[in-house]
């Protein structure tokens, strides 16, 4: 018996799943999927087969001939869920589990019509990363095991499903439609993804279209019009795009993340719709995952930095190619600020600030932070600086070629890097990044003329001449650097001059609200309350609730806002906010 992933019951001595055939009927009335999962194993075997499940109502397990197979569903464990152990008689290569999901399935959010842009139809979406796929399908829910799949979804006829797979066909039967999909490339289970709602699409380029509710479609198409140029830039950096299509899905506001790199169909928060394409670095990030993450995959949540650190590095290379080094440096500076904040936040748990984490008994959603993103980015930047860009680019290409369609650990990364770039790890003190808390003094510091200009204006009210060329990213950096003891007059003057409370850019707005409220400037309190009812993206909910909860006067406002809006947040976001309020 060997369990290699602390977040899965998978036993590496048992046979691996090769393909999944998944059929599900989407029932909005009961908020359940009525489903059937057929797993085909790489080889026939005899003995126990352990699958991950969470809150699944198992109706039966049969072999390919329909003969019942014995199974035991263990009591749920809080982080892992319930182990489903199926006893395979010798020679069995295929088995089918019939089951229903729970209305509380952790990967699913069921929205009422009032939670959508159109207000007329319900909506359903999945979010499986890191370990929620098991609440939708019983499977070996570890990124070490990749599966190909076919899926069919039965949905109310007036709705459309979309899936992170290739679309095959739609058939209508009475009041329902059945839509068929296929994912021919093997993917880790956390990349299984779908959504159902009133969805339409618009072409953005030969390989991309955007899906959204009709009410939001035109704005989304304008915001993401540059996606084809982005794809070309990414291909020239990292090699051919392997997933045929790069479609985008504009999510309802309660989507808890900025973006999710579901293959062929990236999910994006509607808070990216700023009207000026200023937040498309998130699209670049999810696109970059097509190489780093979806092709070359972390072996478990303990090596999450291999997904995110590489992807942030790749995202900034795409930005640099499209918008120039100054813009990439501004984003690196934002990243460094968020890293310093995360280090401060985890000061009581320094081991969670090493890149290589040890997460037995730790929920990956709770360990989530900017550290794997930004400390990982700094390690890769340090390596790039140490060996020079051309050498590092060659290294990156060979890394992608060697590990494509595989998962790897930090230790394998170290061995590969040592053999490809001898001495480079020692030169940058990689061990300090990988295995020790904090950030080494020697870590690269983003510099640029625009950053220096910003630094000089710290805590002041800049003139119109100062700000006339500022991008929203510069506004965000300026606001995030406001000293805590900045006088109220500065905030009042800033808002009078630049209408920050009215900003359409969600990053600028949140940076403004947090800076102002933290310094005790209460004028934008009403806007903060309103915003907490408009969005469900955790990146915004957490700092806003934190800043409110940390003030005696505003704690009540935070509690009331959560009372009012909490039920509409995604369960992961709700949990995060609950924790903040409980600690206040
Ligand atoms: N894969 C992540 C989102 C994620 C991580 C979901 C862990 C569940 C568990 C995605 O690629 C991501 O990093 N999104 C960022 C985008 C940003 C770094 C540009 C986000 O949501 O803010
Ligand atoms: Zn990412």
mmCIF file of C-alpha atoms in Angstrom, residues 185-332:
data_model
loop_
_atom_site.group_PDB
_atom_site.id
_atom_site.type_symbol
_atom_site.label_atom_id
_atom_site.label_comp_id
_atom_site.label_asym_id
_atom_site.label_seq_id
_atom_site.Cartn_x
_atom_site.Cartn_y
_atom_site.Cartn_z
ATOM 1 C CA UNK A 185 -5.798 14.436 -24.218
ATOM 2 C CA UNK A 186 -5.186 12.978 -20.771
ATOM 3 C CA UNK A 187 -5.834 15.547 -18.040
ATOM 4 C CA UNK A 188 -5.563 15.556 -14.250
ATOM 5 C CA UNK A 189 -9.004 15.260 -12.599
ATOM 6 C CA UNK A 190 -8.928 18.796 -11.214
ATOM 7 C CA UNK A 191 -9.310 20.038 -14.804
ATOM 8 C CA UNK A 192 -12.702 18.435 -15.285
ATOM 9 C CA UNK A 193 -15.067 21.378 -15.728
ATOM 10 C CA UNK A 194 -18.462 22.374 -17.032
ATOM 11 C CA UNK A 195 -21.157 25.003 -16.722
ATOM 12 C CA UNK A 196 -24.840 25.144 -17.639
ATOM 13 C CA UNK A 197 -26.913 28.249 -18.186
ATOM 14 C CA UNK A 198 -28.357 30.664 -20.666
ATOM 15 C CA UNK A 199 -25.164 30.877 -22.716
ATOM 16 C CA UNK A 200 -24.303 32.254 -26.126
ATOM 17 C CA UNK A 201 -20.984 32.805 -27.820
ATOM 18 C CA UNK A 202 -19.096 35.137 -30.086
ATOM 19 C CA UNK A 203 -16.023 34.372 -32.188
ATOM 20 C CA UNK A 204 -12.832 36.155 -31.151
ATOM 21 C CA UNK A 205 -10.426 34.540 -33.596
ATOM 22 C CA UNK A 206 -9.766 31.308 -35.469
ATOM 23 C CA UNK A 207 -9.143 29.363 -32.262
ATOM 24 C CA UNK A 208 -11.187 31.307 -29.714
ATOM 25 C CA UNK A 209 -14.689 32.287 -28.868
ATOM 26 C CA UNK A 210 -16.139 33.772 -25.711
ATOM 27 C CA UNK A 211 -19.205 32.292 -24.001
ATOM 28 C CA UNK A 212 -21.368 34.445 -21.776
ATOM 29 C CA UNK A 213 -24.944 35.154 -20.909
ATOM 30 C CA UNK A 214 -26.435 37.174 -23.795
ATOM 31 C CA UNK A 215 -26.622 40.317 -21.620
ATOM 32 C CA UNK A 216 -22.869 40.257 -21.015
ATOM 33 C CA UNK A 217 -21.624 38.907 -24.344
ATOM 34 C CA UNK A 218 -20.745 42.092 -26.242
ATOM 35 C CA UNK A 219 -18.769 43.666 -23.398
ATOM 36 C CA UNK A 220 -16.910 40.410 -22.848
ATOM 37 C CA UNK A 221 -16.081 40.111 -26.547
ATOM 38 C CA UNK A 222 -14.683 43.673 -26.548
ATOM 39 C CA UNK A 223 -12.638 43.128 -23.397
ATOM 40 C CA UNK A 224 -11.068 39.889 -24.643
ATOM 41 C CA UNK A 225 -10.693 40.842 -28.312
ATOM 42 C CA UNK A 226 -6.893 40.541 -28.029
ATOM 43 C CA UNK A 227 -6.874 36.850 -27.186
ATOM 44 C CA UNK A 228 -5.625 35.669 -30.570
ATOM 45 C CA UNK A 229 -2.552 37.928 -30.365
ATOM 46 C CA UNK A 230 -1.970 36.554 -26.903
ATOM 47 C CA UNK A 231 -2.089 32.976 -28.175
ATOM 48 C CA UNK A 232 0.458 33.781 -30.873
ATOM 49 C CA UNK A 233 2.771 35.506 -28.403
ATOM 50 C CA UNK A 234 2.529 32.541 -26.031
ATOM 51 C CA UNK A 235 3.268 30.051 -28.813
ATOM 52 C CA UNK A 236 6.346 31.949 -29.882
ATOM 53 C CA UNK A 237 7.612 31.756 -26.301
ATOM 54 C CA UNK A 238 6.606 28.244 -25.233
ATOM 55 C CA UNK A 239 5.993 26.264 -28.423
ATOM 56 C CA UNK A 240 2.836 25.146 -30.226
ATOM 57 C CA UNK A 241 -0.492 25.339 -28.387
ATOM 58 C CA UNK A 242 -1.578 21.736 -27.806
ATOM 59 C CA UNK A 243 -5.260 22.074 -26.969
ATOM 60 C CA UNK A 244 -6.734 23.101 -30.329
ATOM 61 C CA UNK A 245 -9.047 25.759 -28.975
ATOM 62 C CA UNK A 246 -8.728 28.441 -26.324
ATOM 63 C CA UNK A 247 -12.298 29.456 -25.546
ATOM 64 C CA UNK A 248 -13.322 31.710 -22.669
ATOM 65 C CA UNK A 249 -16.322 31.501 -20.395
ATOM 66 C CA UNK A 250 -17.469 34.631 -18.600
ATOM 67 C CA UNK A 251 -18.721 33.429 -15.242
ATOM 68 C CA UNK A 252 -21.428 34.848 -13.002
ATOM 69 C CA UNK A 253 -20.168 37.245 -10.284
ATOM 70 C CA UNK A 254 -20.058 34.564 -7.591
ATOM 71 C CA UNK A 255 -17.183 32.733 -9.304
ATOM 72 C CA UNK A 256 -14.657 32.645 -6.453
ATOM 73 C CA UNK A 257 -11.458 33.026 -8.530
ATOM 74 C CA UNK A 258 -10.123 35.472 -11.077
ATOM 75 C CA UNK A 259 -9.685 32.718 -13.597
ATOM 76 C CA UNK A 260 -9.441 28.956 -13.847
ATOM 77 C CA UNK A 261 -7.386 27.313 -16.565
ATOM 78 C CA UNK A 262 -9.871 24.613 -17.562
ATOM 79 C CA UNK A 263 -8.426 23.167 -20.785
ATOM 80 C CA UNK A 264 -9.961 24.536 -24.005
ATOM 81 C CA UNK A 265 -12.318 26.675 -21.901
ATOM 82 C CA UNK A 266 -10.844 29.111 -19.403
ATOM 83 C CA UNK A 267 -13.319 30.336 -16.776
ATOM 84 C CA UNK A 268 -13.081 34.083 -16.012
ATOM 85 C CA UNK A 269 -14.579 36.339 -13.364
ATOM 86 C CA UNK A 270 -16.799 39.154 -14.709
ATOM 87 C CA UNK A 271 -14.743 41.573 -12.579
ATOM 88 C CA UNK A 272 -12.253 41.561 -15.474
ATOM 89 C CA UNK A 273 -14.690 43.600 -17.564
ATOM 90 C CA UNK A 274 -13.140 47.010 -16.895
ATOM 91 C CA UNK A 275 -13.959 48.454 -20.315
ATOM 92 C CA UNK A 276 -10.321 49.077 -21.244
ATOM 93 C CA UNK A 277 -8.647 45.633 -21.403
ATOM 94 C CA UNK A 278 -6.554 46.596 -18.373
ATOM 95 C CA UNK A 279 -7.085 43.293 -16.524
ATOM 96 C CA UNK A 280 -6.310 40.850 -19.320
ATOM 97 C CA UNK A 281 -3.142 39.710 -17.571
ATOM 98 C CA UNK A 282 -5.499 37.188 -15.958
ATOM 99 C CA UNK A 283 -6.273 35.798 -19.431
ATOM 100 C CA UNK A 284 -2.529 35.636 -20.129
ATOM 101 C CA UNK A 285 -2.115 33.746 -16.866
ATOM 102 C CA UNK A 286 -4.781 31.148 -17.632
ATOM 103 C CA UNK A 287 -3.462 30.775 -21.170
ATOM 104 C CA UNK A 288 0.047 30.195 -19.822
ATOM 105 C CA UNK A 289 -1.321 27.294 -17.777
ATOM 106 C CA UNK A 290 -1.922 25.509 -21.105
ATOM 107 C CA UNK A 291 1.808 24.757 -20.869
ATOM 108 C CA UNK A 292 2.635 25.078 -17.173
ATOM 109 C CA UNK A 293 -0.007 23.177 -15.222
ATOM 110 C CA UNK A 294 -2.145 21.549 -17.882
ATOM 111 C CA UNK A 295 0.717 19.961 -19.842
ATOM 112 C CA UNK A 296 3.293 19.822 -17.040
ATOM 113 C CA UNK A 297 1.414 19.270 -13.817
ATOM 114 C CA UNK A 298 2.211 19.421 -10.097
ATOM 115 C CA UNK A 299 2.208 15.921 -8.573
ATOM 116 C CA UNK A 300 0.112 17.125 -5.629
ATOM 117 C CA UNK A 301 -0.922 20.299 -3.815
ATOM 118 C CA UNK A 302 2.435 20.098 -1.995
ATOM 119 C CA UNK A 303 4.099 21.102 -5.278
ATOM 120 C CA UNK A 304 1.520 23.701 -6.283
ATOM 121 C CA UNK A 305 4.282 26.238 -6.934
ATOM 122 C CA UNK A 306 5.296 24.205 -9.994
ATOM 123 C CA UNK A 307 1.907 25.089 -11.470
ATOM 124 C CA UNK A 308 1.569 28.654 -10.291
ATOM 125 C CA UNK A 309 5.131 29.948 -10.012
ATOM 126 C CA UNK A 310 5.926 28.840 -13.574
ATOM 127 C CA UNK A 311 2.602 30.253 -14.765
ATOM 128 C CA UNK A 312 3.187 33.670 -13.227
ATOM 129 C CA UNK A 313 6.633 33.663 -14.842
ATOM 130 C CA UNK A 314 5.078 32.717 -18.202
ATOM 131 C CA UNK A 315 2.244 35.245 -17.777
ATOM 132 C CA UNK A 316 4.760 38.087 -17.319
ATOM 133 C CA UNK A 317 6.768 36.937 -20.319
ATOM 134 C CA UNK A 318 3.583 37.121 -22.414
ATOM 135 C CA UNK A 319 2.841 40.589 -21.009
ATOM 136 C CA UNK A 320 6.385 41.681 -21.757
ATOM 137 C CA UNK A 321 6.076 40.433 -25.345
ATOM 138 C CA UNK A 322 2.759 42.228 -25.880
ATOM 139 C CA UNK A 323 3.076 45.387 -23.781
ATOM 140 C CA UNK A 324 6.775 45.788 -23.049
ATOM 141 C CA UNK A 325 9.116 45.377 -20.069
ATOM 142 C CA UNK A 326 7.774 48.384 -18.118
ATOM 143 C CA UNK A 327 4.312 46.848 -17.928
ATOM 144 C CA UNK A 328 5.720 43.469 -16.932
ATOM 145 C CA UNK A 329 7.800 45.179 -14.207
ATOM 146 C CA UNK A 330 4.703 46.930 -12.833
ATOM 147 C CA UNK A 331 2.997 43.569 -12.514
ATOM 148 C CA UNK A 332 6.072 42.084 -10.861
#
